Coordinates of C-alpha atoms in Angstrom, one line a residue:
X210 CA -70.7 31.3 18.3
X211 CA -69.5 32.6 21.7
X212 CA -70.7 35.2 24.5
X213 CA -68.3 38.0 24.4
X214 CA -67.6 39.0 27.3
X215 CA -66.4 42.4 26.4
X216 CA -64.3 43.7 29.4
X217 CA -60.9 44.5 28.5
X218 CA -59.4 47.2 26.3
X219 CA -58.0 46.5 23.0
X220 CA -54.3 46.6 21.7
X221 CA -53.6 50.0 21.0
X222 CA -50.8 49.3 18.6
X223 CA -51.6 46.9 15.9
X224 CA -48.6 47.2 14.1
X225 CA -45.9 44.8 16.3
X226 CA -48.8 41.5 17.3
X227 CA -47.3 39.2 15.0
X228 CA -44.6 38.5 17.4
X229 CA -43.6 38.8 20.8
X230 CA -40.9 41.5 21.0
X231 CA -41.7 44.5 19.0
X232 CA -37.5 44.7 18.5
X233 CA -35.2 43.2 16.2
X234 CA -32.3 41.1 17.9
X235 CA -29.1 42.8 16.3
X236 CA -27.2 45.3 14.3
X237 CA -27.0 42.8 11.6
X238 CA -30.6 42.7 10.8
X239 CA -33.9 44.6 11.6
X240 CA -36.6 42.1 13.0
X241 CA -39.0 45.1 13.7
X242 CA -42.1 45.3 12.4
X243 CA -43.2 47.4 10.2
X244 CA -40.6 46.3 7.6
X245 CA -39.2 49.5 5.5
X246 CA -40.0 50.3 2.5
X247 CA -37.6 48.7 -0.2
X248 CA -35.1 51.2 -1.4
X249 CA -31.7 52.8 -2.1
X250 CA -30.3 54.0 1.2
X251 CA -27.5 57.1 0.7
X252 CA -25.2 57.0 3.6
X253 CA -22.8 60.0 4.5
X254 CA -19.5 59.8 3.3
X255 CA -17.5 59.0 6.3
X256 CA -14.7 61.3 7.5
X257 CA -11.1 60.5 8.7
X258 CA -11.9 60.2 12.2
X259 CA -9.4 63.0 14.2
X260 CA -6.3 62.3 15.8
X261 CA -7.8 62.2 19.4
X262 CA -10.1 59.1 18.1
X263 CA -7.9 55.9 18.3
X264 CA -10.8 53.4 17.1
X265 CA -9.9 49.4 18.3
X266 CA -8.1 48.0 16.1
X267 CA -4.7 45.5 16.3
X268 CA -3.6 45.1 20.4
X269 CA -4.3 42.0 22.6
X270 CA -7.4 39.4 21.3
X271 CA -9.4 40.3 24.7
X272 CA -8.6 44.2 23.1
X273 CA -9.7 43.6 19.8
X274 CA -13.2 41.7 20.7
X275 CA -15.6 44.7 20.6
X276 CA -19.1 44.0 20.9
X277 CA -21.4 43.3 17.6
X278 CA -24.6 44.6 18.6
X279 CA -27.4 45.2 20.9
X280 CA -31.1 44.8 20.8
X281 CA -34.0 46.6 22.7
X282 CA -36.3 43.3 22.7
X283 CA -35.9 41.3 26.2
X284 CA -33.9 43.0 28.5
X285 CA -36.0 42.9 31.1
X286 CA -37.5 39.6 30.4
X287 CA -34.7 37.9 31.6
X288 CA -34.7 38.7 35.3
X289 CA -37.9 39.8 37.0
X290 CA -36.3 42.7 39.1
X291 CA -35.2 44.5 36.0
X292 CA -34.2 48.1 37.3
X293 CA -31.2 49.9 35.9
X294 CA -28.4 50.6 38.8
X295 CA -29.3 53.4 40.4
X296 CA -26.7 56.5 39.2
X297 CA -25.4 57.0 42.7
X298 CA -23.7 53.6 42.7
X299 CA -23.1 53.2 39.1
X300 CA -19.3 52.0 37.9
X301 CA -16.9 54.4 36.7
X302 CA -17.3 53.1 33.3
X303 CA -20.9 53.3 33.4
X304 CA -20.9 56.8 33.8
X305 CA -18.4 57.8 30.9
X306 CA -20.4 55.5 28.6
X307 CA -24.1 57.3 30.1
X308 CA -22.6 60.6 29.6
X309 CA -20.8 60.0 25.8
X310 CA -25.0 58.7 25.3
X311 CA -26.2 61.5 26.6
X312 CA -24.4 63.8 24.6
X313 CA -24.9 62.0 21.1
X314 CA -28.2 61.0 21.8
X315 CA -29.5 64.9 20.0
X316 CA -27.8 63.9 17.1
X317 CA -28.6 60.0 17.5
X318 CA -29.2 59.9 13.0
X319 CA -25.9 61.3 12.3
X320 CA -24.3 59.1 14.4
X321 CA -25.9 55.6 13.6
X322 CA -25.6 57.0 9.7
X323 CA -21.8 57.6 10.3
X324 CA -21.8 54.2 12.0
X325 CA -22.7 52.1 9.0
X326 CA -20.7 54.5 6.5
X327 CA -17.6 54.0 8.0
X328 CA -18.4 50.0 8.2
X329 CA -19.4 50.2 5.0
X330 CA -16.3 51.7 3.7
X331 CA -13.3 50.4 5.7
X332 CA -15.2 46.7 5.4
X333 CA -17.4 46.2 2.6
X334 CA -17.5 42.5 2.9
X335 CA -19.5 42.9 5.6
X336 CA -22.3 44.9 4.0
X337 CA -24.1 41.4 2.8
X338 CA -24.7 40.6 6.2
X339 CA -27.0 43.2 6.9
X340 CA -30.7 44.1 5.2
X341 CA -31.3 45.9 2.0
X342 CA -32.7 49.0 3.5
X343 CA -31.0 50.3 6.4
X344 CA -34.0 53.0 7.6
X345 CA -34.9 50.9 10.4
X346 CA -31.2 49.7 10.8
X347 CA -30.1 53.5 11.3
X348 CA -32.9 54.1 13.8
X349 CA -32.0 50.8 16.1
X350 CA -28.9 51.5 16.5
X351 CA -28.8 54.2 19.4
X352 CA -31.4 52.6 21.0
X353 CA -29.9 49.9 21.2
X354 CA -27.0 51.5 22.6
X355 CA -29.1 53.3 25.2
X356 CA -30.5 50.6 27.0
X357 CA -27.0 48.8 26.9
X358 CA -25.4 51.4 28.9
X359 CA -28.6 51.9 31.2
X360 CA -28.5 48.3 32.4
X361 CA -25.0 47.6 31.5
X362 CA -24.5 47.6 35.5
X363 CA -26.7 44.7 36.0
X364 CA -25.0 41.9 35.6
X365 CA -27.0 39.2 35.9
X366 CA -29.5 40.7 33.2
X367 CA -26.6 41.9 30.6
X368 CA -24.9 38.2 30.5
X369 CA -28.1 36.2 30.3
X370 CA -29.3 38.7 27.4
X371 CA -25.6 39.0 25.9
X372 CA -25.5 35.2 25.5
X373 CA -29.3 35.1 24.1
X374 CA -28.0 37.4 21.6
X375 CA -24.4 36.0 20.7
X376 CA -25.9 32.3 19.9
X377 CA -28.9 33.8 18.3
X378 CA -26.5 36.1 16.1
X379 CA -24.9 32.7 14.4
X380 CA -27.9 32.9 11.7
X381 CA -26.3 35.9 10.2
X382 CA -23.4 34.4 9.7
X383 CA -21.8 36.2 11.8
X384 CA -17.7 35.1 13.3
X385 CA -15.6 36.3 16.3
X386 CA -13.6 38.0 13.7
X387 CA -16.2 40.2 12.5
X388 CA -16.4 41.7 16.0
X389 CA -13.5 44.3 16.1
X390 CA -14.7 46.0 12.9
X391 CA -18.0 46.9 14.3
X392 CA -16.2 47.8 17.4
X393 CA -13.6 50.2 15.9
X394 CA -16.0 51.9 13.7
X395 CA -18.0 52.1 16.3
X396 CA -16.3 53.9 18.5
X397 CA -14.8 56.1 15.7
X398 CA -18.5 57.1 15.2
X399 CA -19.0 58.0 18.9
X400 CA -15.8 60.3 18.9
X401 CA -17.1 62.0 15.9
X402 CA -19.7 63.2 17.5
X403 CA -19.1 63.3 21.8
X404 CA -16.3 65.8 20.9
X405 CA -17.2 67.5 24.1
X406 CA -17.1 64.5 26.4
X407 CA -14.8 62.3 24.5
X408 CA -11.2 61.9 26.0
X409 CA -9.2 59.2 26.1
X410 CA -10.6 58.2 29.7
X411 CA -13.8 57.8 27.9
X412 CA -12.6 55.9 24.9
X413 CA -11.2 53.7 27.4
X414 CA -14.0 52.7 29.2
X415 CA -16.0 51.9 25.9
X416 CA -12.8 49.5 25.2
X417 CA -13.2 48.1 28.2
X418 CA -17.3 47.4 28.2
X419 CA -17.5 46.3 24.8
X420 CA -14.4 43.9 25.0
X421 CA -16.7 42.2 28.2
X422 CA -19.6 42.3 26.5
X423 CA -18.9 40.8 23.1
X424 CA -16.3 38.3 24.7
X425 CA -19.8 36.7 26.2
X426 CA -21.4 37.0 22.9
X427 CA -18.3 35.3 21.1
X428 CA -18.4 32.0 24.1
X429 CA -22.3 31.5 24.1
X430 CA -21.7 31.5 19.9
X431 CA -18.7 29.2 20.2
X432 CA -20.6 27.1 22.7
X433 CA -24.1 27.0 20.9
X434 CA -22.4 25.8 18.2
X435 CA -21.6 22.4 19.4
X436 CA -24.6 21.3 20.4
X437 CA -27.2 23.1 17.2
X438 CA -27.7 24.8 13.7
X439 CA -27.2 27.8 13.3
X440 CA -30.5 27.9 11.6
X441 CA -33.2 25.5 10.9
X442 CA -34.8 25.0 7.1
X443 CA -38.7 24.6 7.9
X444 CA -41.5 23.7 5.0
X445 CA -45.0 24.8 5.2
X446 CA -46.9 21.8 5.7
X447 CA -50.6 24.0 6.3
X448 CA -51.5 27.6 5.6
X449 CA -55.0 28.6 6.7
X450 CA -56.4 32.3 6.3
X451 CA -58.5 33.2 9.0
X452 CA -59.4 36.7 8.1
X453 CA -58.0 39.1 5.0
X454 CA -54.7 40.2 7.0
X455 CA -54.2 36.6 9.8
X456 CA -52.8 33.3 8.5
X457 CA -51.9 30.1 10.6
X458 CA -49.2 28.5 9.4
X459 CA -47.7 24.7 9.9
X460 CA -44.3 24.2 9.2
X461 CA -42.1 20.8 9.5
X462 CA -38.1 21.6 10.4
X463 CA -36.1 19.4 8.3
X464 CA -34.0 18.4 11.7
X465 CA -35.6 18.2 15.2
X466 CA -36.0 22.1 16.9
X467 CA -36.8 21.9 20.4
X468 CA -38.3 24.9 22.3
X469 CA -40.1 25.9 25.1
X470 CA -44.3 26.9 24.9
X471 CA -44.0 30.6 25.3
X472 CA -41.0 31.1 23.5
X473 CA -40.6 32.8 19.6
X474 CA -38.1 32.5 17.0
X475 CA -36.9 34.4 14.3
X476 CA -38.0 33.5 10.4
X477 CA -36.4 34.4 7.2
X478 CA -38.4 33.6 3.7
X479 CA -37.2 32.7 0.6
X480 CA -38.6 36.2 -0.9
X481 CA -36.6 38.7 1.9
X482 CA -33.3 37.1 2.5
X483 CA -31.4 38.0 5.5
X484 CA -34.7 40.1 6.6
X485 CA -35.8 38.5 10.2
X486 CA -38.9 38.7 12.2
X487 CA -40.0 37.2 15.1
X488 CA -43.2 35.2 15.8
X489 CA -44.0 33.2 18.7
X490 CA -45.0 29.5 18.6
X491 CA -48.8 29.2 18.4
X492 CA -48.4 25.7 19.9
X493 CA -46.9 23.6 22.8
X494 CA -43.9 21.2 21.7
X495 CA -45.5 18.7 19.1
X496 CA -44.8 14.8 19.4
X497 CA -45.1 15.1 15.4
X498 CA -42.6 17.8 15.5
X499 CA -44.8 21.0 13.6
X500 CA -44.9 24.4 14.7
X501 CA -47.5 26.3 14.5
X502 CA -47.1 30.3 13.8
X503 CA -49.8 33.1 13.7
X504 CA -48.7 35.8 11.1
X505 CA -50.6 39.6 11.0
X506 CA -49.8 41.4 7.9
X507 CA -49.2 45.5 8.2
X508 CA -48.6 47.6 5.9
X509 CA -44.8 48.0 4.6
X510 CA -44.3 44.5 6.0
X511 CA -42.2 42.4 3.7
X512 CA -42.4 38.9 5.6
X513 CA -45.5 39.3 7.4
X514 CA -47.1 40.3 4.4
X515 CA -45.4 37.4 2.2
X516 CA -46.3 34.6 5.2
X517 CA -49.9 35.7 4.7
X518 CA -49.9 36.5 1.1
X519 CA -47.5 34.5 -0.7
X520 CA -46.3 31.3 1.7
X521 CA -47.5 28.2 0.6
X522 CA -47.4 24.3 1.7
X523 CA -44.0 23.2 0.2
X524 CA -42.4 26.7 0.5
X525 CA -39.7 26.3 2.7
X526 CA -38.4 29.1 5.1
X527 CA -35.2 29.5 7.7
X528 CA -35.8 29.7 11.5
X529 CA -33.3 31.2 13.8
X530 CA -33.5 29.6 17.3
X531 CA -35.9 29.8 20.1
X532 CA -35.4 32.7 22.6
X533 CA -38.0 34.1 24.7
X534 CA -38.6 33.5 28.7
X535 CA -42.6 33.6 29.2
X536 CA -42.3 30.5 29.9
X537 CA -44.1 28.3 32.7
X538 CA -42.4 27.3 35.7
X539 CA -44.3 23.8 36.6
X540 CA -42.5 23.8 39.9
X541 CA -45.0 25.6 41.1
X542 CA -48.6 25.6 41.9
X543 CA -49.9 29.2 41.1
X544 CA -52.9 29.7 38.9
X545 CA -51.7 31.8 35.4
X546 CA -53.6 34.9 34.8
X547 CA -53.2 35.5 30.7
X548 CA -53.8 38.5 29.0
X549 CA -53.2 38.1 25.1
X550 CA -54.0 40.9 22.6
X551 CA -54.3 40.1 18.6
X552 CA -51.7 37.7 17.4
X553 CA -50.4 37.8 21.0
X554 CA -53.0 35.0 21.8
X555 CA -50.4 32.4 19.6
X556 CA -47.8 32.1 23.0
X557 CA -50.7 32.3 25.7
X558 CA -52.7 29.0 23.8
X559 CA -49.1 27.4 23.4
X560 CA -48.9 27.9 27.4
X561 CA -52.0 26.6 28.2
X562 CA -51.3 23.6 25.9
X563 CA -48.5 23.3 28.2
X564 CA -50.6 23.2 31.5
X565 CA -52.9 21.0 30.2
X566 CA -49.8 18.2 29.0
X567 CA -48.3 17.8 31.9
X568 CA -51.5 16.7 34.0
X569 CA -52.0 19.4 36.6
X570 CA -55.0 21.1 37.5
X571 CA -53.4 24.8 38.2
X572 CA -56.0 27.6 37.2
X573 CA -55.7 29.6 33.8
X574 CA -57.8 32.6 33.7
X575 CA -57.5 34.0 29.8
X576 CA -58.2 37.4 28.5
X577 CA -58.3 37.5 24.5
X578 CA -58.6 40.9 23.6
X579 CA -59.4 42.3 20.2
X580 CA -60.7 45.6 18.1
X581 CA -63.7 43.5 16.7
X582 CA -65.2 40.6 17.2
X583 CA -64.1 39.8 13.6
X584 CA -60.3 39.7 15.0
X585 CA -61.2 37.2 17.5
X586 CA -59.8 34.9 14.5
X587 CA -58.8 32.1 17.1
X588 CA -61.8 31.9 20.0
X589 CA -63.0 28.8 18.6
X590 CA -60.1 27.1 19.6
X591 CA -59.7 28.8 22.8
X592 CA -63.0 28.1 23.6
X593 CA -62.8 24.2 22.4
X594 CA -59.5 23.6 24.9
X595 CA -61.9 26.0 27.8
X596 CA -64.4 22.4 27.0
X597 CA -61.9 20.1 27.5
X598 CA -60.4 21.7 30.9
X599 CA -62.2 22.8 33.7
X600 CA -59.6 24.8 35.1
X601 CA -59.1 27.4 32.3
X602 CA -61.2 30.1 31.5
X603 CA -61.3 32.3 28.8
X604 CA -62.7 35.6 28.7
X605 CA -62.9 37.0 24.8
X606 CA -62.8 41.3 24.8
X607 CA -63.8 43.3 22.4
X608 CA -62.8 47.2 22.8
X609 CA -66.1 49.0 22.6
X610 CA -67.5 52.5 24.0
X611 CA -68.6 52.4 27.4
X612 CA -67.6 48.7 28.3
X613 CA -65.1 47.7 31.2
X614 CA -61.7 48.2 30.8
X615 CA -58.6 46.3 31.6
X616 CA -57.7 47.9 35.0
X617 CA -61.4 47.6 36.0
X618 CA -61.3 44.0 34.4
X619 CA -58.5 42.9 36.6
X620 CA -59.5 44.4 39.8
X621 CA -63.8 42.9 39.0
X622 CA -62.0 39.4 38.1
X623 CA -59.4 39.0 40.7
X624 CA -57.7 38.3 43.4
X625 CA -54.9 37.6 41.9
X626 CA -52.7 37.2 44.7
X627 CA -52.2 33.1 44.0
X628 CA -51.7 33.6 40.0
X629 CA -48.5 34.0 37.7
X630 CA -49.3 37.0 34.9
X631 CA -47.9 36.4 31.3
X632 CA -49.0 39.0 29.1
X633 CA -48.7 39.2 24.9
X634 CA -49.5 41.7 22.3
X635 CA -48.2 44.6 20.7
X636 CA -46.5 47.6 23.1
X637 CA -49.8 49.5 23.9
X638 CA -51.4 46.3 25.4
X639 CA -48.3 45.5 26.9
X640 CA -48.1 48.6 28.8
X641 CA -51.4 49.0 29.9
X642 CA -51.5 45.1 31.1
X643 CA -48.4 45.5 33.2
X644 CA -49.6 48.7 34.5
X645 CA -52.8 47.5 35.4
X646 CA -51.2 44.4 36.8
X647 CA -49.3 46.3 39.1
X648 CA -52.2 48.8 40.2
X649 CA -53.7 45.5 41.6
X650 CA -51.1 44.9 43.9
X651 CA -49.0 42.0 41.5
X652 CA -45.2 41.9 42.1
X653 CA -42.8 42.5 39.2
X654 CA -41.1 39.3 39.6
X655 CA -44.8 37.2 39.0
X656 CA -45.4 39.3 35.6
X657 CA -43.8 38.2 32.9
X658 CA -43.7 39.5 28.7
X659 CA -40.7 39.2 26.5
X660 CA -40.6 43.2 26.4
X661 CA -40.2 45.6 23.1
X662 CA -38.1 48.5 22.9
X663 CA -40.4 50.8 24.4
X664 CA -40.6 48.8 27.5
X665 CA -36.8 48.3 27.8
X666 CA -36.6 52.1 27.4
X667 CA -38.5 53.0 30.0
X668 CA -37.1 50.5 32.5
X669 CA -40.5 48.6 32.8

């Protein structure tokens, strides 16, 4: 067995360790975890919108090219200096699409409910792109929105997420053409509701950001698509159940999938079409070509709980492609300071998988925290590769009464002043590892997570 060295805090969240980001990646499909329960979603009956709203509709191509969606999952894993423009020097347009935010955001289900109505209606082919149950859609949606507009002066950080998002959006099925319907009834849901701010100024501006914006999404698609799939079809090769609610799974793609250690990908199975959820890669790039995933069921969760219930070797699933940035830059020589919580220790033993193949001797320190020492499911293995490389060490937690915590941990195990963080997990570990992280002194830029909503929210 192993010595516990119990030191850190637990996750607090359980319910979003089965992948990296606890967001989905789009309008078209809900890839957060818990899943909805299955049922019969009554949308309002949309309205004629009034005369003042002009939603985008025929005009110039550049005009018509409103943007398909937004997701709150990596914003701010994309750059490390990931602060929203401050308001005193935000654009024009910036603040008309803040303030039209502000003033739905009260009334942010009516709005996203009137959204999809009005799609629904005025385009029902597009209905069979999206999920069955549209609760979690519904709720997305003006998040999504949110942290657009709150970062949507940055840049650097909008394109490289913009372009993340347009090539990963080609699983849906998604085409250029699609884009001006979700952008018209869009902003005819907007001007339903920001009646008190909405003017054609404003309307505008929101022509103007989302014609930028999806224009990006539209070239990465158009450019992703010369050079791979828009998905991948994967069979389960091995399925191993280490406790009641974790499974391991091995799957094959049927055409080579190349990835980064660190990185997750979206999967779809054969019992949820068009439902998505994401799951890092348990596993640096194979020369055999398997991936290796680590799957948590919770409650409500229609593919977790089929991965781990009903997946079996020759069941064949989709996979969208690899997105993600916690990466490791082998350019350098800093030591890697890991803190992975439940299923989150799948993309820190892909990293160190990735130290260890290309020969150098840079320090991994590893926390693997956990509720019990019954969810350690996966310290034998960390503690095998801790054998076979003197540089890495690996530090299993177990949240009990009374032991050191992860700030304490951190500060009693440190200096950390020559080490890259990369932290995993669901949001509550998330949160507190960053925190504690910078309590110790750690610049933003060194820490790195491929953030969930409430991260991206809150500007972390």
């Amino acid at each position: 067995m192993f010595e516990a060295r119990h030191i850190m805090d637990a996750p607090a969240d359980r319910s979003a360790d089965n992948g990296p980001p606890g967001g989905g990646d789009g309008w078209f499909t809900s890839d957060k975890q818990p899943d909805p329960a299955p049922q019969q979603q009554q949308l309002p009956e949309p309205q004629q919108p009034s005369a003042s709203a002009s939603p985008i509709q025929a005009g110039p191509a550049e005009a018509r090219s409103t943007v398909l969606r937004f997701a709150a999952s990596s914003v701010d894993s994309l750059l490390p200096a990931r602060r929203a423009t401050p308001v005193g020097d935000a654009s024009p347009d910036a603040v008309l699409v803040r303030r039209t935010m502000a003033e739905v955001a009260p009334v942010a289900d009516k709005v996203t409910s009137y959204f999809y109505a009005l799609l629904f209606v005025r385009h029902p082919d597009l209905r069979s792109l999206f999920p069955p149950a549209m609760d979690a859609q519904r709720d997305r949606l003006l998040k999504a929105l949110l942290t657009a507009a709150e970062h949507m002066d940055n840049r650097a950080v909008l394109v490289a997420y913009l372009q993340n998002l347009g090539r990963g959006h080609r699983k849906y099925g998604t085409r250029a053409e699609h884009y001006p319907a979700v952008g018209e009834c869009l902003i005819g849901a907007l001007s339903q509701y920001a009646g008190a701010v909405w003017n054609a100024e404003t309307e505008a501006a929101w022509v103007r950001t989302y014609t930028t914006m999806s224009q990006i999404m539209i070239d990465a698609a158009a450019g992703d698509e010369l050079r791979a799939p828009p998905w991948w079809y994967a069979e389960v090769v091995t399925h191993d159940l280490r406790t009641p609610d974790v499974a391991v799974l091995t799957v094959r793609p049927h055409q080579p999938y190349p990835f980064l250690a660190g990185q997750y990908a979206s999967l779809e199975t054969p019992w949820w079409p068009r439902i998505w959820r994401h799951y890092s890669f348990a596993s640096a790039p194979r020369s055999d070509g398997l991936l290796a995933f680590h799957v948590k069921a919770v409650p409500a969760g229609w593919v977790s709980s089929a991965l781990v219930h009903r997946a079996r070797p020759g069941d064949v699933i989709r996979l969208g492609p690899p997105a993600g940035s916690m990466t490791v830059d082998h350019s350098r020589n800093s030591g890697l300071l890991c803190l992975g919580g439940g299923t989150g220790i799948a993309p820190i033993k892909a990293l160190v998988e990735d130290v260890a193949e290309h020969g150098t001797r840079r320090p991994v320190e590893v926390f693997y925290g956990a509720r019990s020492d019954h969810d350690l499911y996966d310290i034998d293995t960390m503690l095998r590769l801790q054998r076979s490389h003197p540089w890495l060490e690996v530090r299993p937690v177990v949240d009990r009464p009374g032991l050191l915590q992860l700030p304490h941990a951190i500060r009693t195990f440190g200096p950390w002043a020559g080490h890259d963080a990369y932290v995993s997990g669901p949001p509550g570990m998330i949160r507190s590892g960053v925190d504690a992280l910078r309590g110790v002194g750690m610049p933003p830029e060194r820490i790195r997570h491929d953030s969930v909503e409430e991260l991206v929210a809150a500007g972390s």
